[in-house]
Short mmCIF file of C-alpha atoms and ligand atoms in Angstrom, two decimals:
data_model
loop_
_atom_site.label_atom_id
_atom_site.label_comp_id
_atom_site.label_asym_id
_atom_site.label_seq_id
_atom_site.Cartn_x
_atom_site.Cartn_y
_atom_site.Cartn_z
CA MET A 1 -2.07 3.33 92.26
CA THR A 2 -2.12 6.63 90.39
CA THR A 3 -4.92 9.07 91.11
CA VAL A 4 -5.92 12.24 89.35
CA ALA A 5 -4.23 14.34 92.09
CA GLY A 6 -1.13 12.12 92.02
CA ALA A 7 -0.90 12.39 88.17
CA LEU A 8 -1.12 16.18 88.34
CA HIS A 9 1.54 16.16 91.08
CA GLU A 10 3.87 14.19 88.77
CA ALA A 11 3.29 16.73 86.05
CA ARG A 12 4.34 19.54 88.38
CA ALA A 13 7.45 17.69 89.32
CA ALA A 14 8.25 17.17 85.66
CA GLY A 15 7.95 20.92 85.05
CA VAL A 16 4.86 20.61 82.88
CA GLU A 17 2.48 23.56 83.10
CA ARG A 18 -0.81 23.03 84.98
CA LEU A 19 -3.10 23.72 82.03
CA ASP A 20 -1.08 21.44 79.76
CA ALA A 21 -1.14 18.71 82.29
CA GLN A 22 -4.90 18.99 82.78
CA LEU A 23 -5.50 18.89 79.00
CA LEU A 24 -3.31 15.74 78.65
CA LEU A 25 -4.87 14.02 81.65
CA ALA A 26 -8.36 14.82 80.44
CA HIS A 27 -7.37 13.34 77.09
CA VAL A 28 -6.06 10.15 78.62
CA LEU A 29 -9.18 9.71 80.78
CA ALA A 30 -11.54 10.71 77.88
CA ARG A 31 -13.19 13.25 80.20
CA PRO A 32 -13.79 17.02 79.91
CA ARG A 33 -11.06 19.01 81.76
CA ALA A 34 -13.63 20.33 84.28
CA TRP A 35 -14.29 16.73 85.42
CA LEU A 36 -10.81 16.60 86.93
CA TYR A 37 -11.64 19.23 89.56
CA ALA A 38 -14.24 17.11 91.21
CA HIS A 39 -12.42 13.75 90.96
CA ASP A 40 -9.02 14.18 92.71
CA ASP A 41 -9.29 10.60 94.07
CA ALA A 42 -10.26 8.87 90.79
CA ALA A 43 -7.81 6.23 89.84
CA LEU A 44 -6.07 5.65 86.51
CA ASP A 45 -5.99 2.06 85.41
CA ALA A 46 -2.77 0.50 84.39
CA ALA A 47 -3.12 1.27 80.67
CA GLN A 48 -4.12 4.89 81.39
CA ALA A 49 -1.19 5.37 83.77
CA LEU A 50 1.22 4.05 81.07
CA THR A 51 -0.24 6.39 78.39
CA TRP A 52 -0.16 9.34 80.87
CA ARG A 53 3.56 8.82 81.67
CA GLY A 54 4.36 8.56 77.96
CA LEU A 55 2.56 11.74 77.11
CA LEU A 56 4.03 13.56 80.15
CA ALA A 57 7.59 12.70 79.06
CA ARG A 58 6.88 13.90 75.52
CA ARG A 59 5.40 17.13 76.85
CA ALA A 60 8.35 17.68 79.10
CA ALA A 61 10.60 17.24 76.11
CA GLY A 62 8.77 20.10 74.30
CA GLU A 63 6.21 18.46 72.04
CA PRO A 64 3.17 20.67 71.69
CA VAL A 65 0.06 19.61 73.56
CA ALA A 66 -1.90 19.80 70.37
CA TYR A 67 0.24 16.97 68.75
CA LEU A 68 -0.08 14.87 71.82
CA VAL A 69 -3.93 15.15 71.97
CA GLY A 70 -4.23 15.33 68.19
CA SER A 71 -6.35 18.44 67.96
CA LYS A 72 -6.47 22.18 68.42
CA GLU A 73 -9.36 24.71 68.76
CA PHE A 74 -9.10 27.53 66.28
CA HIS A 75 -11.70 30.20 65.77
CA GLY A 76 -14.45 27.92 67.14
CA LEU A 77 -13.39 24.96 65.03
CA THR A 78 -11.68 21.75 66.32
CA LEU A 79 -8.93 20.91 63.88
CA GLN A 80 -6.98 17.66 63.72
CA VAL A 81 -3.28 18.45 63.87
CA ASP A 82 -0.08 16.39 63.88
CA ALA A 83 3.60 16.90 63.15
CA ARG A 84 2.88 17.48 59.46
CA VAL A 85 1.52 21.01 60.13
CA LEU A 86 2.10 24.13 62.33
CA VAL A 87 -0.18 24.19 65.35
CA PRO A 88 -2.62 27.02 64.63
CA ARG A 89 -1.88 29.98 66.92
CA PRO A 90 -4.52 32.15 68.70
CA GLU A 91 -3.04 35.34 67.11
CA THR A 92 -3.96 33.98 63.70
CA GLU A 93 -7.66 34.35 64.65
CA LEU A 94 -7.06 38.02 64.27
CA LEU A 95 -6.31 37.54 60.62
CA VAL A 96 -9.58 35.58 60.23
CA ASP A 97 -11.52 38.29 62.00
CA TRP A 98 -10.13 40.93 59.67
CA ALA A 99 -10.88 38.74 56.66
CA LEU A 100 -14.55 38.46 57.81
CA ASP A 101 -14.73 42.23 58.13
CA ARG A 102 -13.48 42.58 54.51
CA LEU A 103 -16.05 39.96 53.32
CA THR A 104 -18.90 41.88 55.05
CA ASP A 105 -17.97 44.95 53.01
CA ALA A 106 -17.25 43.08 49.74
CA ALA A 107 -19.34 44.06 46.70
CA THR A 108 -19.65 40.54 45.42
CA SER A 109 -22.07 37.99 46.86
CA ARG A 110 -19.84 35.01 46.13
CA PRO A 111 -16.29 36.27 46.93
CA ARG A 112 -13.22 34.23 45.89
CA VAL A 113 -10.81 33.82 48.69
CA VAL A 114 -7.33 32.15 48.85
CA ASP A 115 -5.32 31.08 51.88
CA LEU A 116 -1.66 30.74 50.79
CA GLY A 117 0.29 28.17 52.91
CA THR A 118 -2.80 26.76 54.62
CA GLY A 119 -1.09 24.12 56.86
CA SER A 120 -3.96 22.45 58.81
CA GLY A 121 -6.42 24.55 56.79
CA ALA A 122 -7.06 26.77 59.84
CA ILE A 123 -7.59 30.14 58.11
CA ALA A 124 -9.32 28.76 55.03
CA LEU A 125 -11.79 26.65 57.06
CA ALA A 126 -12.57 29.29 59.61
CA VAL A 127 -13.38 31.69 56.78
CA LYS A 128 -15.50 29.08 54.98
CA ALA A 129 -17.37 28.13 58.27
CA ALA A 130 -18.23 31.86 58.95
CA TRP A 131 -18.87 32.74 55.28
CA PRO A 132 -20.31 29.72 53.48
CA GLN A 133 -21.10 31.57 50.28
CA ALA A 134 -17.39 32.35 49.76
CA ASP A 135 -15.48 30.23 47.30
CA VAL A 136 -12.37 29.25 49.37
CA LEU A 137 -9.15 27.77 47.99
CA ALA A 138 -6.28 26.64 50.06
CA THR A 139 -2.71 26.15 48.88
CA ASP A 140 0.51 24.76 50.29
CA VAL A 141 3.79 23.63 48.88
CA SER A 142 3.62 20.60 51.31
CA GLU A 143 1.48 17.74 50.13
CA ASP A 144 1.51 16.45 53.72
CA ALA A 145 0.02 19.75 54.86
CA LEU A 146 -2.70 19.59 52.19
CA ALA A 147 -3.61 16.04 53.28
CA VAL A 148 -4.28 17.43 56.76
CA ALA A 149 -6.20 20.42 55.48
CA ARG A 150 -8.47 18.12 53.33
CA ALA A 151 -9.00 15.75 56.24
CA ASN A 152 -10.09 18.68 58.38
CA ALA A 153 -12.45 19.95 55.63
CA ASP A 154 -14.05 16.51 55.37
CA ALA A 155 -14.37 16.10 59.14
CA LEU A 156 -16.02 19.54 59.45
CA GLY A 157 -18.13 19.09 56.37
CA LEU A 158 -16.80 22.26 54.81
CA PRO A 159 -16.17 22.36 51.04
CA LEU A 160 -12.61 23.39 50.41
CA ALA A 161 -10.64 23.42 47.08
CA THR A 162 -6.91 22.76 47.49
CA CYS A 163 -4.01 23.25 45.22
CA ARG A 164 -0.32 22.28 45.71
CA GLY A 165 2.48 24.73 44.78
CA ALA A 166 4.91 27.44 45.91
CA TRP A 167 3.07 30.72 46.63
CA TRP A 168 1.71 32.06 43.31
CA ASP A 169 3.23 29.26 41.07
CA ALA A 170 0.11 27.24 41.98
CA LEU A 171 -2.24 29.94 40.74
CA ASP A 172 -1.33 31.09 37.28
CA GLY A 173 -3.96 33.41 35.77
CA GLU A 174 -6.21 33.12 38.84
CA ARG A 175 -7.70 36.20 40.53
CA PHE A 176 -9.29 36.66 44.02
CA ASP A 177 -11.26 39.16 46.00
CA LEU A 178 -9.32 38.36 49.17
CA VAL A 179 -5.82 36.87 49.64
CA LEU A 180 -4.89 35.64 53.10
CA SER A 181 -1.56 34.19 54.32
CA ASN A 182 0.30 33.39 57.54
CA PRO A 183 3.55 32.39 55.85
CA PRO A 184 6.74 31.27 57.50
CA TYR A 185 8.28 34.44 58.90
CA ILE A 186 10.78 33.62 61.57
CA ALA A 187 14.37 34.62 60.68
CA GLY A 188 16.77 31.70 59.97
CA GLY A 189 19.00 32.46 62.95
CA ASP A 190 16.23 33.30 65.43
CA PRO A 191 16.99 32.02 68.91
CA HIS A 192 13.36 30.93 69.34
CA LEU A 193 13.51 28.32 66.55
CA PRO A 194 15.02 25.54 68.63
CA ALA A 195 12.08 25.60 71.05
CA LEU A 196 9.75 25.06 67.97
CA ARG A 197 11.75 22.05 66.70
CA HIS A 198 8.72 19.67 66.82
CA GLU A 199 6.92 21.75 64.12
CA PRO A 200 7.87 21.62 60.40
CA THR A 201 10.77 23.98 59.69
CA LEU A 202 9.21 24.77 56.33
CA ALA A 203 6.17 26.16 58.29
CA LEU A 204 8.24 28.36 60.52
CA THR A 205 11.06 29.96 58.64
CA PRO A 206 11.94 30.87 55.06
CA GLY A 207 15.55 31.34 56.23
CA ALA A 208 17.58 34.59 55.96
CA ASP A 209 15.84 37.59 57.50
CA GLY A 210 12.37 35.88 57.67
CA LEU A 211 10.88 38.07 55.01
CA ASN A 212 11.40 36.06 51.84
CA ALA A 213 7.94 34.43 51.84
CA LEU A 214 6.19 37.73 52.55
CA ARG A 215 8.22 39.41 49.76
CA ALA A 216 7.19 36.70 47.27
CA ILE A 217 3.52 36.90 48.28
CA VAL A 218 3.35 40.66 48.09
CA ALA A 219 5.27 40.80 44.76
CA GLY A 220 2.72 38.48 43.02
CA ALA A 221 -0.40 39.66 44.77
CA ALA A 222 -1.46 42.60 42.39
CA ALA A 223 -1.56 40.16 39.42
CA HIS A 224 -3.87 37.80 41.37
CA LEU A 225 -6.30 40.26 42.90
CA ARG A 226 -9.50 41.59 41.43
CA ALA A 227 -10.01 45.30 41.36
CA SER A 228 -10.17 46.58 45.03
CA GLY A 229 -9.38 43.16 46.33
CA TRP A 230 -7.54 42.90 49.68
CA LEU A 231 -4.33 41.23 50.73
CA LEU A 232 -4.06 40.51 54.47
CA LEU A 233 -0.88 39.07 55.97
CA GLU A 234 0.35 37.79 59.36
CA HIS A 235 3.99 38.61 60.22
CA GLY A 236 6.48 38.72 63.03
CA TYR A 237 6.20 41.33 65.84
CA ASP A 238 9.03 43.45 64.32
CA GLN A 239 8.01 43.13 60.58
CA ALA A 240 5.19 45.49 60.29
CA ASP A 241 7.19 48.42 58.85
CA ALA A 242 8.90 46.12 56.34
CA VAL A 243 5.49 44.64 55.21
CA GLN A 244 3.94 48.10 54.97
CA ALA A 245 6.83 49.20 52.83
CA LEU A 246 6.43 46.17 50.57
CA LEU A 247 2.75 46.92 50.13
CA ARG A 248 3.39 50.59 49.23
CA GLU A 249 6.17 49.57 46.84
CA HIS A 250 3.63 47.32 45.01
CA GLY A 251 0.95 49.97 44.75
CA PHE A 252 -1.48 48.97 47.58
CA ASP A 253 -3.53 51.59 49.36
CA ALA A 254 -5.54 51.73 52.55
CA ILE A 255 -2.53 50.02 54.22
CA GLU A 256 -3.13 49.19 57.90
CA THR A 257 -1.52 47.11 60.63
CA ARG A 258 -3.51 45.46 63.46
CA ARG A 259 -2.19 44.36 66.84
CA ASP A 260 -2.72 40.90 68.43
CA LEU A 261 -4.07 40.40 72.02
CA ALA A 262 -0.51 40.70 73.36
CA GLY A 263 -0.34 44.19 71.77
CA GLN A 264 2.17 43.16 69.11
CA PRO A 265 1.72 44.50 65.50
CA ARG A 266 0.72 41.11 64.01
CA CYS A 267 -1.11 41.60 60.73
CA THR A 268 -0.79 44.09 57.88
CA GLY A 269 -2.92 44.43 54.81
CA GLY A 270 -3.88 46.69 52.01
CA ARG A 271 -6.16 47.05 48.98
CA ALA A 272 -5.17 46.52 45.38
CA LEU A 273 -5.61 49.59 43.11
CA ALA A 274 -8.81 49.40 40.98
CA ALA A 275 -8.09 47.75 37.67
CA THR A 276 -8.53 51.00 35.74
CA GLU A 277 -5.81 52.60 37.79
CA ARG A 278 -3.42 49.77 37.17
CA THR A 279 -1.13 50.55 34.29
CA GLY A 280 1.76 48.77 32.57
N1 LIG B 301 -2.04 28.79 57.59
C1 LIG B 301 -1.64 27.89 58.67
C2 LIG B 301 -1.80 28.47 60.00
O1 LIG B 301 -1.97 29.70 60.05
O2 LIG B 301 -1.87 27.81 61.07
C3 LIG B 301 -0.12 27.43 58.54
C4 LIG B 301 0.82 28.56 58.56
S1 LIG B 301 2.52 28.06 58.58
C5 LIG B 301 3.16 29.38 59.45
C6 LIG B 301 3.14 28.37 56.90
C7 LIG B 301 2.70 27.33 55.88
O3 LIG B 301 3.24 27.80 54.60
C8 LIG B 301 3.10 25.90 56.10
O4 LIG B 301 1.99 25.05 55.99
C9 LIG B 301 4.15 25.62 55.01
O5 LIG B 301 4.07 24.30 54.44
C10 LIG B 301 3.65 26.57 53.85
N2 LIG B 301 4.73 27.03 52.92
C11 LIG B 301 6.08 27.14 53.18
N3 LIG B 301 6.67 27.51 52.05
C12 LIG B 301 5.76 27.59 51.10
C13 LIG B 301 5.85 27.99 49.73
N4 LIG B 301 7.00 28.28 49.10
N5 LIG B 301 4.63 27.97 49.03
C14 LIG B 301 3.50 27.64 49.60
N6 LIG B 301 3.39 27.31 50.98
C15 LIG B 301 4.50 27.21 51.66
N1 LIG B 302 3.63 32.67 65.18
C1 LIG B 302 4.54 31.60 65.18
C2 LIG B 302 5.53 31.62 66.35
O1 LIG B 302 6.26 32.63 66.44
C3 LIG B 302 5.34 31.54 63.80
C4 LIG B 302 4.52 31.17 62.66
C5 LIG B 302 4.98 31.72 61.38
O2 LIG B 302 6.20 31.80 61.10
N2 LIG B 302 4.10 32.15 60.65
O3 LIG B 302 5.58 30.74 67.07
#
């Protein structure tokens, strides 16, 4: 017979981290994680033990916990996730917090916001949840990702417009007050990529030096921002200087980089020049 204590012992032996094991076991038993602490001796029935061993083996082989339990918390929302989308990361909540600061300062009462490369819809839905009067659009080149984003929007009861296409190609002639993106930014040859093999490659790396998606987004941003609109981007820990240079080159001002909770420079943004200053 497998008990809660025995199951957690198996996880330790399989090299699965304690928190991950607790999340998986709580999922199998359909109990909150805290329940496990007071129920060391509770038994798993045969079906639960089978499910548990299957999930443990998949976790030990590197599959993200979020795929195994089917959901991930992001900025106070529970998002459904599976292998069609990147698992939303805690550092991306920083981009959302920055976006909400910008919306607080915005002159317009019904700001237009776009999230480029929305994946699960994490950024777009967190903004919409916190700022319901914003008109939020989410894009992705992956139809699979947009299906997940739309399912999350429906499940959360948050109105979200979606549009499929590569970066700005999807948005000819459209302008926004706020442009947000966490694009793929890992370099093609990065030694960390193999550890992320369960997530879509398209979500992780644009190949080469990792900057091509950021370059494409910055290059097209001025033509898609309203006067004094903001562009806020997530990037790799060593890409802040490159992104700042791109923003300067394309005429942005008030350029700033913010650090994540681990102290890494993680998001960089700037303001588009006022329309009257924009020439040629
Ligand atoms: N925004 C989500 C988040 O923060 O969790 C997902 C970010 S993931 C790092 C990057 C997303 O960009 C993926 O969903 C991927 O499908 C999308 N993407 C990749 N190339 C793209 C392109 N050329 N145009 C639009 N989206 C693209
Ligand atoms: N932050 C993710 C990681 O390093 C990468 C996501 C991305 O490329 N935008 O695991």
